[in-house]
Short mmCIF file of C-alpha atoms in Angstrom, two decimals:
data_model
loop_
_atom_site.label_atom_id
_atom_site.label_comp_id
_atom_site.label_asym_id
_atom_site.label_seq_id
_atom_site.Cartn_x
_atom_site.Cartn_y
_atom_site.Cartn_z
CA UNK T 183 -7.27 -172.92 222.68
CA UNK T 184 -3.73 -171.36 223.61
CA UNK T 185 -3.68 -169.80 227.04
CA UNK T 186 -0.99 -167.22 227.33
CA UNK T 187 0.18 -167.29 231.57
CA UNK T 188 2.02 -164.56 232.56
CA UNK T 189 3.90 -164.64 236.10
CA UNK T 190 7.01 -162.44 237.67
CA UNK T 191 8.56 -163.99 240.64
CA UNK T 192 8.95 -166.97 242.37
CA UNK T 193 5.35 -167.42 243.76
CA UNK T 194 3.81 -166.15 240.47
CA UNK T 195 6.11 -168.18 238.43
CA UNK T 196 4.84 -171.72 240.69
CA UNK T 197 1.51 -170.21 240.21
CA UNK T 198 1.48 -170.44 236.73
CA UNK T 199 2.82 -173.87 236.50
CA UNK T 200 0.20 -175.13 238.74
CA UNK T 201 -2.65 -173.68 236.04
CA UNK T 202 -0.76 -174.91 233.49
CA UNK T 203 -0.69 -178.75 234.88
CA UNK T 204 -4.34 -178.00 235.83
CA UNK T 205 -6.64 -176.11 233.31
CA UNK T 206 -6.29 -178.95 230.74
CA UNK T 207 -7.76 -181.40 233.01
CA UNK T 208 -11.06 -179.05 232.42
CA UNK T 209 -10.71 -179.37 228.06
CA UNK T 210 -7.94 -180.65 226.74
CA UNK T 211 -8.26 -178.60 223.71
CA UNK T 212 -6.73 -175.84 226.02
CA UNK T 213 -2.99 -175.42 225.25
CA UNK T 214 -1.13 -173.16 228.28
CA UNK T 215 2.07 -171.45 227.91
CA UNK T 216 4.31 -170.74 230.22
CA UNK T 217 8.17 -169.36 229.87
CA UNK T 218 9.80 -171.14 232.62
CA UNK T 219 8.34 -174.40 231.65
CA UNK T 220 7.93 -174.05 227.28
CA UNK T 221 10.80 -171.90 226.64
CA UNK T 222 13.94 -174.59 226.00
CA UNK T 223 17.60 -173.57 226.87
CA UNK T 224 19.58 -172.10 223.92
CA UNK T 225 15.94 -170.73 222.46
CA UNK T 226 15.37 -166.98 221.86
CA UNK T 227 13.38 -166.48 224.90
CA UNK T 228 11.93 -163.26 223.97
CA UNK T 229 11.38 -164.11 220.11
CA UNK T 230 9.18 -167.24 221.49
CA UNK T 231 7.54 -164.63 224.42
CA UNK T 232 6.18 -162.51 221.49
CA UNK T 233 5.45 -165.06 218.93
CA UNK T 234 3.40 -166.79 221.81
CA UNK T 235 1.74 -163.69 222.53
CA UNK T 236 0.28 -162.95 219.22
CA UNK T 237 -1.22 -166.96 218.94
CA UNK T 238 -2.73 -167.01 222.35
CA UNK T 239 -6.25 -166.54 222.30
CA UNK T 240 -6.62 -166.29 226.18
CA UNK T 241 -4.54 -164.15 228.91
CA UNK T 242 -3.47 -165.20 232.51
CA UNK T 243 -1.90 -163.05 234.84
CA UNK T 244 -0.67 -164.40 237.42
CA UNK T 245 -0.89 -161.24 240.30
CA UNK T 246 0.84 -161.33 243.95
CA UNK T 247 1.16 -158.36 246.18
CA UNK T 248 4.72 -158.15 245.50
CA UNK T 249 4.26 -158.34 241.60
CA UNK T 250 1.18 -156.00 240.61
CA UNK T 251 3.62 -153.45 240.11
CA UNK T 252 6.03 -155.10 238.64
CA UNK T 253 7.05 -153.61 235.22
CA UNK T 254 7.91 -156.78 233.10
CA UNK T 255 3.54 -158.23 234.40
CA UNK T 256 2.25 -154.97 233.57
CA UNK T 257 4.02 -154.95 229.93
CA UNK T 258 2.60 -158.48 229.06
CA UNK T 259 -0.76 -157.46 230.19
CA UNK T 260 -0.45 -154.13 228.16
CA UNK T 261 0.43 -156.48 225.11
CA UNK T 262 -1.63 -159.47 225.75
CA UNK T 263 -4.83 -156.82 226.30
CA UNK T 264 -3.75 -154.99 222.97
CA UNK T 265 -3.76 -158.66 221.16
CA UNK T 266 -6.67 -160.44 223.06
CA UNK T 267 -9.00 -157.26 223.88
CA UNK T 268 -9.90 -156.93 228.03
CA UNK T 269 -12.62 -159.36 227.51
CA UNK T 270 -9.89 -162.38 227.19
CA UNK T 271 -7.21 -161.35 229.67
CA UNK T 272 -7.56 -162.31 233.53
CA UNK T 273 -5.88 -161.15 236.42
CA UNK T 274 -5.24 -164.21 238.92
CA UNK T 275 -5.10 -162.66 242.48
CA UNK T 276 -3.00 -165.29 244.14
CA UNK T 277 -2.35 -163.28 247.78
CA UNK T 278 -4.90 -160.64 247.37
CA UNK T 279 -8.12 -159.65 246.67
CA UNK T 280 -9.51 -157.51 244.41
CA UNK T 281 -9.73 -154.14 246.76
CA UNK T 282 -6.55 -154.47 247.70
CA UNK T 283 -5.09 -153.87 243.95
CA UNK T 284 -3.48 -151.03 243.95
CA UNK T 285 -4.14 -147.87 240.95
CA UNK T 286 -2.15 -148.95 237.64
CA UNK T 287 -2.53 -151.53 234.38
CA UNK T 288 -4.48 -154.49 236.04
CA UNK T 289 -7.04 -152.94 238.09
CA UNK T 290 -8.97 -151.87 234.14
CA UNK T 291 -9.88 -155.90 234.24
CA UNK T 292 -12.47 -158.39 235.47
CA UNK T 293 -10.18 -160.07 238.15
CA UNK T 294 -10.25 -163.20 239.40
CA UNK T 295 -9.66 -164.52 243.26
CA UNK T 296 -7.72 -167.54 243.37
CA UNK T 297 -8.91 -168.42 246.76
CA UNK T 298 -12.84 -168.16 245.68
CA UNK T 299 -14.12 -171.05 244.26
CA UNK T 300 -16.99 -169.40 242.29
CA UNK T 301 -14.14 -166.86 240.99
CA UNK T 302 -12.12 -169.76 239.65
CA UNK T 303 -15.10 -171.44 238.09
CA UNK T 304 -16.43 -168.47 235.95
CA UNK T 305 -12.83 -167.81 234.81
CA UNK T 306 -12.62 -171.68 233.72
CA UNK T 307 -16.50 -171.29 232.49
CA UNK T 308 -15.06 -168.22 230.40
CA UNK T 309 -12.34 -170.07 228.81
CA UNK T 310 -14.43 -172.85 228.22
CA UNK T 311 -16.98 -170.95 226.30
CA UNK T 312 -14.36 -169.42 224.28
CA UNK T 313 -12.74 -173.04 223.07
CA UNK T 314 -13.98 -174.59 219.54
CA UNK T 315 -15.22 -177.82 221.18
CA UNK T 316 -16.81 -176.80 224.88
CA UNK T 317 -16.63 -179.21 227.68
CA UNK T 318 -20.07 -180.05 228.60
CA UNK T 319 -19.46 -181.70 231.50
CA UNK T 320 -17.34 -179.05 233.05
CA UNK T 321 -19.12 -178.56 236.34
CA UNK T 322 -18.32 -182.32 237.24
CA UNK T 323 -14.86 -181.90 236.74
CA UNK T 324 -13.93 -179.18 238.35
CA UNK T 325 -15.82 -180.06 241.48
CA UNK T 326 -13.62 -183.42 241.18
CA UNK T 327 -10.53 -181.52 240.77
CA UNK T 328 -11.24 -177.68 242.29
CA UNK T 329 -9.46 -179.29 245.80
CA UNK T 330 -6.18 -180.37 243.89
CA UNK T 331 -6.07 -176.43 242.61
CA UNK T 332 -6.53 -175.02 245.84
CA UNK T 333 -4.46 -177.43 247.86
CA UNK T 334 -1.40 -176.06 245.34
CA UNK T 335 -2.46 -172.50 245.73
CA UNK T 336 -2.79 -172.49 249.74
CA UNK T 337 0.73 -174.24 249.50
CA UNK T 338 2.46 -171.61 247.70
CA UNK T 339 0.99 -169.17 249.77
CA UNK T 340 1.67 -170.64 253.43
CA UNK T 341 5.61 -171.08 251.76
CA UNK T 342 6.19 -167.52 251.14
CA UNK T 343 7.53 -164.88 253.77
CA UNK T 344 5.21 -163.10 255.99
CA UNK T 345 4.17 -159.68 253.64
CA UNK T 346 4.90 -156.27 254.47
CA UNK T 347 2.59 -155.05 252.21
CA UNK T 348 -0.65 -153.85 254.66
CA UNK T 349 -3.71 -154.45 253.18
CA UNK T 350 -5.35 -151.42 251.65
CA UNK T 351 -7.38 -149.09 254.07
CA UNK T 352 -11.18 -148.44 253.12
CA UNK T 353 -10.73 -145.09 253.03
CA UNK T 354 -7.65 -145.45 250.62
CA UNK T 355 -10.23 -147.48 248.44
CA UNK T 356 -13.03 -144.73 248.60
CA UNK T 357 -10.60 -141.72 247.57
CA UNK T 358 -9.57 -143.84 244.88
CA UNK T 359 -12.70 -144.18 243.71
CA UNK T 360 -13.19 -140.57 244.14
CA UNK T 361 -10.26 -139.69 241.82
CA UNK T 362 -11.40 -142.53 239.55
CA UNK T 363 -15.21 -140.83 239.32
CA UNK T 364 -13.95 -137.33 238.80
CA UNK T 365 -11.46 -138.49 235.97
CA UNK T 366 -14.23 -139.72 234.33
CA UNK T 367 -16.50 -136.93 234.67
CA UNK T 368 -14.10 -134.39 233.60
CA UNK T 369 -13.31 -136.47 230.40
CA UNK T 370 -16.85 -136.78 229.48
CA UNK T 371 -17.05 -132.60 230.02
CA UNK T 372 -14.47 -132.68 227.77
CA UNK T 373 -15.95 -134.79 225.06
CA UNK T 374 -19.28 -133.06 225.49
CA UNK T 375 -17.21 -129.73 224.54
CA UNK T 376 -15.50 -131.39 221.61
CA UNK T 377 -19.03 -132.56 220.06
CA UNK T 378 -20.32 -128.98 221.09
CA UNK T 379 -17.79 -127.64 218.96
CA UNK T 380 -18.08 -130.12 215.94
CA UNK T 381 -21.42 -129.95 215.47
CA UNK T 382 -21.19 -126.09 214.88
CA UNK T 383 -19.08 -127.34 211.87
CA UNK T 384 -20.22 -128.68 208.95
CA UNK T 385 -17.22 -130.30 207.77
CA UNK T 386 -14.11 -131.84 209.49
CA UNK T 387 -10.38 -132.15 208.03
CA UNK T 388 -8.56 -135.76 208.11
CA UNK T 389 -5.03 -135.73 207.09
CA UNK T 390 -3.71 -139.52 205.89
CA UNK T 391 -0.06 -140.41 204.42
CA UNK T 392 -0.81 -142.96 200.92
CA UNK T 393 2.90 -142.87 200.13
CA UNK T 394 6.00 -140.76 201.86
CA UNK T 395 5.85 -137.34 200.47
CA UNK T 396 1.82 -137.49 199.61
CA UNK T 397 -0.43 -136.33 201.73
CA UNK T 398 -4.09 -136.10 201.12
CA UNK T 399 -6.38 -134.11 202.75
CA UNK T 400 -9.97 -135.62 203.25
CA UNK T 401 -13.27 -134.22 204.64
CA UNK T 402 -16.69 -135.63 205.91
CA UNK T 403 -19.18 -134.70 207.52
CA UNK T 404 -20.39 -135.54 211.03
CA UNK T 405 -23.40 -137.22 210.03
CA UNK T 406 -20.87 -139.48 207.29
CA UNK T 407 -18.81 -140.23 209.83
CA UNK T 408 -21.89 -141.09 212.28
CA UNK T 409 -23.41 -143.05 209.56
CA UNK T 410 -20.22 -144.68 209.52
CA UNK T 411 -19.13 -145.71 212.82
CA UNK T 412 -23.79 -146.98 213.33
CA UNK T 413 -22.45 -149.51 210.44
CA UNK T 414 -19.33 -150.95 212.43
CA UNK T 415 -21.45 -151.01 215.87
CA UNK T 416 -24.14 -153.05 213.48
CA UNK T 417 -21.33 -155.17 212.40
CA UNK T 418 -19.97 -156.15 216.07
CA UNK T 419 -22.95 -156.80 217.74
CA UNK T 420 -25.16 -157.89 214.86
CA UNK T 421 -27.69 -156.03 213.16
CA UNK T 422 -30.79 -157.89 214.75
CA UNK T 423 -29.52 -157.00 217.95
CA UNK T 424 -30.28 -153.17 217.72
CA UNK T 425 -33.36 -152.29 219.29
CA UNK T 426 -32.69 -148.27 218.43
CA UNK T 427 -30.01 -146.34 217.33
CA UNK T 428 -29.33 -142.07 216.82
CA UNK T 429 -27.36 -138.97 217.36
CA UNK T 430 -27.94 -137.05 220.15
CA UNK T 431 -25.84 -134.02 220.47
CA UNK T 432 -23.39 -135.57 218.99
CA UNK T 433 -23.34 -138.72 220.15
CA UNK T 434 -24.54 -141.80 218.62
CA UNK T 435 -26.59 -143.79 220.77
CA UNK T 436 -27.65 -147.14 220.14
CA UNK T 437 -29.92 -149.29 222.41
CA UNK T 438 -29.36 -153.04 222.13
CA UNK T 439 -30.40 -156.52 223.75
CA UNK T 440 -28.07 -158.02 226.40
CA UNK T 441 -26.99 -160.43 223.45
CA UNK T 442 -25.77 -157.22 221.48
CA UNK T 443 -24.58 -156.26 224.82
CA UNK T 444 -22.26 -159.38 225.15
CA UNK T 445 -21.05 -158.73 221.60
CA UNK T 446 -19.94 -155.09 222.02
CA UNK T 447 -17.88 -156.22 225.15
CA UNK T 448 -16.21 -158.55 222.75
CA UNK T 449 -15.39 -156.67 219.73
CA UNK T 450 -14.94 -153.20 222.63
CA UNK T 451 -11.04 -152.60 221.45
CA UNK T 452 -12.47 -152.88 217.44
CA UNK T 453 -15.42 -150.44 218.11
CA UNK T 454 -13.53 -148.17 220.49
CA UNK T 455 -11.21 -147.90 217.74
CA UNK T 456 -14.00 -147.10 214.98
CA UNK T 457 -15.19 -144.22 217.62
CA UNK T 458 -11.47 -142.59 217.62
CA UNK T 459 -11.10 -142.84 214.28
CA UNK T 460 -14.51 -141.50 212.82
CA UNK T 461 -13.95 -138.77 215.74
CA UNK T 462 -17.53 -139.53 217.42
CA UNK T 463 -18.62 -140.13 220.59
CA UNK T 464 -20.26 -143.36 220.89
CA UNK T 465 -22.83 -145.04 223.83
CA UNK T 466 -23.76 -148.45 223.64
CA UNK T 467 -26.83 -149.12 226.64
CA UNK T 468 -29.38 -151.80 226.94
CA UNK T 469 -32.64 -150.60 227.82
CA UNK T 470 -32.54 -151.92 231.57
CA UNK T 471 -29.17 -149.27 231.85
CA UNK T 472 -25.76 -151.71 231.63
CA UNK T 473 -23.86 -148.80 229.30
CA UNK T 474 -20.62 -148.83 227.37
CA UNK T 475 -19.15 -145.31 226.63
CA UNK T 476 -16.61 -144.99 223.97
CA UNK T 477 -14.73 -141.36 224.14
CA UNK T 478 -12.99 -140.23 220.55
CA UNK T 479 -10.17 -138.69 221.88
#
């Protein structure tokens, strides 16, 4: 299980090389990676960054106040989130909590508080569950070890210089929020138009490049390209999970158990992709409301 950490500065960069010392101790199938520790001098540090990028099967992020912004962070979490899907990349909050992240790259993923024990544990539960051979007896260990990690972390806290950075008022948070809702909203009026307008058509036009200079020009219909994208939703989340699926002007909607559930959160980038590319709107919802919503466009 290769763990990818990603840090930028010096109290991200000691963060990192505490988890990687530490999450092994919890499986030792886990494998970390860090730069300033696995990357020897005279290597191509870069070459190795991206090579270890595309193995890793797990993200860590290692997030400060005075990093979140920091463009070199947010480019390994765009890449690591591209390779890995959101489901497999965390955020590790060393000097903040999760209201206090400010708009950009990081705030799109399930974050987890270094200084909260139960945060820690389900991030170490969620590798575990992704390794080949599981620690069963998990639990035990990291209640043996849990004070080592946060003895480390509460050092490298107390050892940097007071922060400027003010914590982030509520009603900064709340017109976030705001701005975050209406985005949505207005995106969804947009898709809404879009299927409007496609199902007034019978036929759509897809352009694809075989070889340079040929260009073919393809069409389908909508309910071919619904058809479609119902088989690669099947596929993800397993056909037995599907308690209901259909179009409804023209969306495809498909009702499945929280196990189907799980599965579309895994395979989201793959069926997002599916959505875009068979140009239909997609909703994945269990029946008790937890909904996934994929826009085409």
């Amino acid at each position: 299980m290769r763990i990818f950490i990603s840090w930028s500065g010096n109290a991200s960069r000691q963060c990192a090389e505490v988890l990687r010392s530490w999450l092994p101790i919890m499986n030792q199938s886990i494998e970390p990676f860090v730069s300033s520790q696995d990357i020897s001098k005279g290597e191509r540090g870069l070459h190795k960054i991206a090579d270890k990028l595309q193995e890793s099967a797990y993200g860590i992020v290692c997030v400060t106040r005075d990093n979140q912004a920091a463009p070199w962070i947010n480019f390994e979490a765009g890449a690591l989130s591209r390779e890995l899907g959101e489901s497999r990349l965390a955020p590790f909050l060393l000097d903040l909590a999760v209201k206090d992240l400010s708009a950009g790259p990081m705030t799109q993923f399930q974050a987890t508080e270094s200084s909260s024990r139960d945060d820690v544990l389900a991030l170490v539960k969620s590798i575990n569950d992704k390794c080949e051979k599981r620690n069963e007896h998990l639990e035990t260990l990291f209640e043996k070890f849990w004070d080592d990690l946060r003895t480390s972390l509460e050092g490298i806290r107390s050892s940097q210089p007071a922060n400027e950075v003010p914590e982030r008022e509520t009603s900064d948070i709340l017109n976030e929020l705001v701005s975050l809702v209406r985005e949505q909203s207005s995106r969804l009026q947009h898709l809404e138009g879009k299927v409007a307008r496609t199902g007034d058509v019978n036929t759509t036009t897809h352009y694809t490049i075989n070889e340079p200079h040929e260009v073919k020009i393809q069409s389908e219909e909508p309910e071919s390209r619904t058809r479609r994208l119902l088989r690669t939703v099947r596929d993800a989340i397993g056909a037995e999970n599907v308690v209901k699926a259909g179009r409804k002007a023209g969306i495809l909607q498909v009702i499945t158990n929280t196990e189907g559930m799980e599965n579309a959160r895994q395979f989201e980038m793959e069926i997002a992709d599916a959505a875009a590319s068979c140009a239909v709107g997609l909703e994945i919802k269990t029946p008790d409301g937890d909904t996934l919503l994929y826009p085409p466009f």
